[in-house]
Coordinates of C-alpha atoms in Angstrom, one line a residue:
X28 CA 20.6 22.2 -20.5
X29 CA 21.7 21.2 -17.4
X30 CA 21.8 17.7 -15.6
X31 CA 22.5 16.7 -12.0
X32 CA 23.0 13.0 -10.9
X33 CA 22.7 11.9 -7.6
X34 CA 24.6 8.2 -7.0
X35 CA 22.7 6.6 -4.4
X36 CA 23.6 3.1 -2.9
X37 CA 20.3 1.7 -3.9
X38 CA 19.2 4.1 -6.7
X39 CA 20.7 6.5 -9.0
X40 CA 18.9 9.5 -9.6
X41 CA 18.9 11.8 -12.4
X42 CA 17.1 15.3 -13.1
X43 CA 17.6 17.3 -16.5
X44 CA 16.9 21.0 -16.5
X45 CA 16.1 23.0 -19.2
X46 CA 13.8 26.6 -19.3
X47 CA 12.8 26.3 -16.1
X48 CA 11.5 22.3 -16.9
X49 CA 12.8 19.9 -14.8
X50 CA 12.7 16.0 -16.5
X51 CA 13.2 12.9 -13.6
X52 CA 14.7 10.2 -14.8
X53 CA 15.8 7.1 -12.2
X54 CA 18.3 4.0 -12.9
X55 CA 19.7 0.7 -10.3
X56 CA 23.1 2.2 -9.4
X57 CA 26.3 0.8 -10.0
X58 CA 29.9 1.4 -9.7
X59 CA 30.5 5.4 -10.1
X60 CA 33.0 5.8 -13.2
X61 CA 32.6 6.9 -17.0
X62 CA 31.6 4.3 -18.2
X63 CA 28.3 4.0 -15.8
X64 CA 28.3 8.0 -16.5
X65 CA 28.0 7.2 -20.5
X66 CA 25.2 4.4 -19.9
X67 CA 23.5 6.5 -17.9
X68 CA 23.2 9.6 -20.3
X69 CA 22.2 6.4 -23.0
X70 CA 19.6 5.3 -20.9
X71 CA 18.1 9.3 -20.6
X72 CA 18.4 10.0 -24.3
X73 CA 20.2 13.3 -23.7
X74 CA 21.2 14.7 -27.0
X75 CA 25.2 15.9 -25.7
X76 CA 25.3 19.1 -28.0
X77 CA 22.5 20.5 -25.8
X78 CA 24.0 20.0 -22.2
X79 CA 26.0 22.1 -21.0
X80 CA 27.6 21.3 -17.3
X81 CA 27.1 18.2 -15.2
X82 CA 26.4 18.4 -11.4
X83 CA 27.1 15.2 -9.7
X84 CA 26.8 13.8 -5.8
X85 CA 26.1 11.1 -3.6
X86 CA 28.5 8.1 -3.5
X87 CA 31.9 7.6 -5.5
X88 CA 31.2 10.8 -7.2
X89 CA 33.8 12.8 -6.5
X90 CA 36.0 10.1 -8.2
X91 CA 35.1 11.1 -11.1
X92 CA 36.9 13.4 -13.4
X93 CA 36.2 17.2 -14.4
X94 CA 35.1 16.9 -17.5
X95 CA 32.9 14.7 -19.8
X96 CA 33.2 14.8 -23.1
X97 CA 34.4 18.5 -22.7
X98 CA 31.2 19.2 -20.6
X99 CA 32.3 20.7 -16.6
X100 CA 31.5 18.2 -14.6
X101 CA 30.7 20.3 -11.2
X102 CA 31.0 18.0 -7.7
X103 CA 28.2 19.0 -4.6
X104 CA 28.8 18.2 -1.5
X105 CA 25.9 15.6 -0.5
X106 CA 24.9 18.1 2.5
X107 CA 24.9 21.2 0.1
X108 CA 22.3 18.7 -2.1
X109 CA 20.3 17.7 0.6
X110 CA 19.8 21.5 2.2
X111 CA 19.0 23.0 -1.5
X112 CA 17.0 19.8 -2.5
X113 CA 14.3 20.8 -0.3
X114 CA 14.5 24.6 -0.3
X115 CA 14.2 24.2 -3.8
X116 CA 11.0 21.8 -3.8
X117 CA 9.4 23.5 -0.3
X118 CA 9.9 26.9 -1.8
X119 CA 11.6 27.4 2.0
X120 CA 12.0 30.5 3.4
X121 CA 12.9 30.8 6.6
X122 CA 16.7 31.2 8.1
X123 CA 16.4 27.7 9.8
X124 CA 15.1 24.5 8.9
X125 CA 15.7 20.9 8.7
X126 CA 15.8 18.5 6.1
X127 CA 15.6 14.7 7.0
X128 CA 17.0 12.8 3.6
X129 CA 15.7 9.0 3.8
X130 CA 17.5 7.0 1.3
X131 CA 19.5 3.4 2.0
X132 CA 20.3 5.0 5.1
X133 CA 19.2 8.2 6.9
X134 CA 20.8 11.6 7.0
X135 CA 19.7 15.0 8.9
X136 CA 20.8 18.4 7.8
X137 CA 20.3 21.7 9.0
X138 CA 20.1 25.6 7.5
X139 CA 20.8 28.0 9.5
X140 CA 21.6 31.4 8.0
X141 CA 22.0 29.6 4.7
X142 CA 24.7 27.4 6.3
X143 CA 24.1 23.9 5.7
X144 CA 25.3 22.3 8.9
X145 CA 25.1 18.0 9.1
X146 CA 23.5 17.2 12.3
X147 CA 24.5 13.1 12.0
X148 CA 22.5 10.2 10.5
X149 CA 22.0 6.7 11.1
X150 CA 22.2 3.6 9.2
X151 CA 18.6 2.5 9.6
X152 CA 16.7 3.1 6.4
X153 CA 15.4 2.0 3.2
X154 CA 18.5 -0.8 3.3
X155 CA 17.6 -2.0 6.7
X156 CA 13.6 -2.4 5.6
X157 CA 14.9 -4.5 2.4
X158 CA 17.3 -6.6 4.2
X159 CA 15.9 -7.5 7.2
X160 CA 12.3 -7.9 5.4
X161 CA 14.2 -10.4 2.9
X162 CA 15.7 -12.6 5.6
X163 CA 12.7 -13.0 6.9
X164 CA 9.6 -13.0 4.8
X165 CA 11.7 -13.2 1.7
X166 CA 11.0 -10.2 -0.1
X167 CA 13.2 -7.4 -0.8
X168 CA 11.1 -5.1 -3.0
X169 CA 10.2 -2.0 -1.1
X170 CA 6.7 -1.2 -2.8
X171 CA 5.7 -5.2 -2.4
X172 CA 6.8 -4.8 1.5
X173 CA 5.1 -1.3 1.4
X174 CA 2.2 -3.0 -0.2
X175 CA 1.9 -6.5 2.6
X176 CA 2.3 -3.6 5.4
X177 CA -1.4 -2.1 4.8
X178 CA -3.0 -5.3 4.8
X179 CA -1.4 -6.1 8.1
X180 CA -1.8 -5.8 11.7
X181 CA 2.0 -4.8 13.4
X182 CA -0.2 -5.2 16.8
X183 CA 0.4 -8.9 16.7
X184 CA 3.9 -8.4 17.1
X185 CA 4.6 -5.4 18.7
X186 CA 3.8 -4.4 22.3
X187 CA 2.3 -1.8 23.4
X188 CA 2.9 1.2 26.2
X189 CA -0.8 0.4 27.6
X190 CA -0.3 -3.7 27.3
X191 CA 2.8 -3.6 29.5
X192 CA 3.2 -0.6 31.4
X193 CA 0.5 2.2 33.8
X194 CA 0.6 5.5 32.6
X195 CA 4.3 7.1 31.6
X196 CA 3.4 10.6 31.6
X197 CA 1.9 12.1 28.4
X198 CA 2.6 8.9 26.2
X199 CA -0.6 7.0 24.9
X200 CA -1.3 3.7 25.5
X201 CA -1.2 2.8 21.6
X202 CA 2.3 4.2 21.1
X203 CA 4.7 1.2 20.8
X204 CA 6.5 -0.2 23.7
X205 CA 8.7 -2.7 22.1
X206 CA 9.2 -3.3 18.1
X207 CA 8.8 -7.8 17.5
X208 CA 8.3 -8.1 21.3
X209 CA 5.6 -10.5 20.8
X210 CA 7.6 -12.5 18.4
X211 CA 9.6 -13.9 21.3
X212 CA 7.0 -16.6 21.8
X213 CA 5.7 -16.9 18.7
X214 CA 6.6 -17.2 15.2
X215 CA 3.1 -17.9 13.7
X216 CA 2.6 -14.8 12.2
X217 CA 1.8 -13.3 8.5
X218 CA 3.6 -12.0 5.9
X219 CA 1.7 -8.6 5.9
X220 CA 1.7 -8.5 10.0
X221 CA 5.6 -9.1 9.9
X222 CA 5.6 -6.5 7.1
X223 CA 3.7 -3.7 9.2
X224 CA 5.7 -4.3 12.1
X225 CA 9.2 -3.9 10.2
X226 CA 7.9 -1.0 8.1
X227 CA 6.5 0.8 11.4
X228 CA 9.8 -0.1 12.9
X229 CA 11.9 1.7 10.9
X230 CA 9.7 4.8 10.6
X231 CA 9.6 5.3 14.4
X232 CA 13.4 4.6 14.2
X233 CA 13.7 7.9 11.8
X234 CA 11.0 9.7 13.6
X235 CA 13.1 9.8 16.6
X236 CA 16.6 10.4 15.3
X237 CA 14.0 13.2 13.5
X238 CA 12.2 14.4 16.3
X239 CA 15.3 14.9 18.3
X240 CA 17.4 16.8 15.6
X241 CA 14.5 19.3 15.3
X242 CA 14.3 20.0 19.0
X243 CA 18.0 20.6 18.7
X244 CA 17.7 23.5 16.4
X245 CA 14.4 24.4 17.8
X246 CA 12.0 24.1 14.4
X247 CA 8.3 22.6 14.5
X248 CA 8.5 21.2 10.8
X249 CA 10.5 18.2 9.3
X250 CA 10.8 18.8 5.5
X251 CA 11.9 14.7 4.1
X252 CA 13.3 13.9 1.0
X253 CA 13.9 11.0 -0.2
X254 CA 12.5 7.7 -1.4
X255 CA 11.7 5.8 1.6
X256 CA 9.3 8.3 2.4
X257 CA 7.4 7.5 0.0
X258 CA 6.5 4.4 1.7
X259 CA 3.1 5.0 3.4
X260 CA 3.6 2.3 6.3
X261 CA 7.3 3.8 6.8
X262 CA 5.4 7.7 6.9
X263 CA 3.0 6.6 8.9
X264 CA 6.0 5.5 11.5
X265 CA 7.5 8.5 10.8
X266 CA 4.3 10.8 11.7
X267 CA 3.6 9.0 15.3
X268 CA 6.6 9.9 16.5
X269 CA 6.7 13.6 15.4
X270 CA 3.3 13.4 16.8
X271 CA 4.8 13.0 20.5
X272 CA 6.3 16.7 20.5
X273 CA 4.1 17.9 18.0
X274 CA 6.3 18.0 15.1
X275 CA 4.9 18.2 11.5
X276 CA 6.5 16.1 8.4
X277 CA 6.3 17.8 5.5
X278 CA 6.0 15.3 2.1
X279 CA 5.8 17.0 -1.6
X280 CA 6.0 15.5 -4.5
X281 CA 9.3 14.7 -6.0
X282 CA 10.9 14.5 -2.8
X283 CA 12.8 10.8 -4.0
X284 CA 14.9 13.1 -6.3
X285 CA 15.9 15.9 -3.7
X286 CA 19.6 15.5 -4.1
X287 CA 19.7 15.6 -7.2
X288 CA 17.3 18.5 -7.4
X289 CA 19.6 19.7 -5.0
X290 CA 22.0 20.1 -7.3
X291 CA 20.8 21.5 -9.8
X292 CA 19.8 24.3 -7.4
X293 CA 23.3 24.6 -6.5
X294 CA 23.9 25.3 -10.6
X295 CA 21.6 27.6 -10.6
X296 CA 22.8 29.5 -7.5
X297 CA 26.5 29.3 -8.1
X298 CA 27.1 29.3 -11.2

């Protein structure tokens, strides 16, 4: 059996392979060290006589030592993860792609000529949608924030190209103008509207970093992994941008654990 464990900030994510089987298993992080490294196998219930190498990433991994328990213990580089995390669930192909990881923060890497290259990232991301969303509406759960976002009306707050400006070439009049621009004068708003204005927010805010990473390399699809994705307000963000230079977002299932099924298609390729 093999196991890969990707320490996130937020989460920390665990897959188990085993005959072509792959088990998902997800835990809060905390520090990297043994000690969270032996909870972490308690909390999965693997049975150590069966495993037979470790593949870790992400965080304060590389801390760690090179063995467990006499079990390898084999270090990926969090790029290498991301790039074979989605070839691996995609079934990708092609020489040249991108993959746009949206964890805590945000994090966009390129294949070419099966090269995995890191384009940059930014730190807007699942963190920024769970902090500033607890400061203001006092909630910090993503799913609950997800969940006040569909009942709301980001509208209220947000201005749009056709309520402020004429025509600006191509650009619809719904697409947003300014993020909270109508909060200036107002503060009487709802939880859910503030909610569909943050989560919309931050998904045009990695739709563009997105958008302009594929244009770089010249590719018409965006393959995302990770679990802010997930988030259908956040996607929907996403999508509208792409949208402008029509760009497709590609979303399949078990994309929260792509680094760490990343890794255990780096096992599987190299060694």
């Amino acid at each position: 059996m093999k196991l890969a464990i990707d320490f996130g900030i937020t989460n920390t994510d665990m897959v188990s392979y085993l005959d072509g089987e792959m088990k998902f298993f997800s835990h809060p992080s905390e520090e990297v060290n043994e000690k969270f490294l032996k909870k972490l196998l308690v909390y999965i219930k693997i049975d150590l006589s069966q495993l037979d190498i470790i593949a870790v990433t992400g965080g304060k991994s590389s801390d760690l030592g090179g063995f467990f328990n006499n079990i390898p213990i084999v270090k990926v580089n969090e790029v290498e993860a991301i790039g074979y995390g989605a070839k691996d669930i995609y079934g990708i192909s092609d020489s040249k792609y991108l993959v746009v990881s949206c964890g805590t923060g945000t994090a966009c890497v390129a294949s070419i000529d099966d090269k995995f290259n890191h384009l940059g990232g930014i730190s807007v991301g699942g963190g920024t949608l769970q902090g500033l969303s607890n400061l203001i509406i006092n909630e910090s759960d993503a799913k609950k924030i997800n969940a006040l976002a569909i009942e709301g009306n980001k509208d209220k707050l947000d201005s749009l190209i056709g309520e402020v400006v004429n025509n600006i070439g191509s650009l619809h009049p719904e697409i947003t103008a300014s993020n909270f621009a109508k909060s200036r004068s107002s503060n009487n708003f709802s939880e859910e509207d503030i909610s569909s204005s943050l989560c919309n927010m931050i998904g045009e805010v990695i739709g563009t970093v997105s958008y302009l990473n594929a244009l770089l390399i010249d590719v018409s699809k965006i393959y995302f992994i990770g679990r802010v994705s997930l988030l259908d307000s956040v996607r929907n963000g996403i999508d509208k941008r792409l949208k402008l230079v029509n760009i497709s977002g590609q979303y399949e299932k078990n994309r929260e654990f792509g680094n760490a099924i990343g890794a255990i298609a780096y096992l599987n390729a190299n060694t």
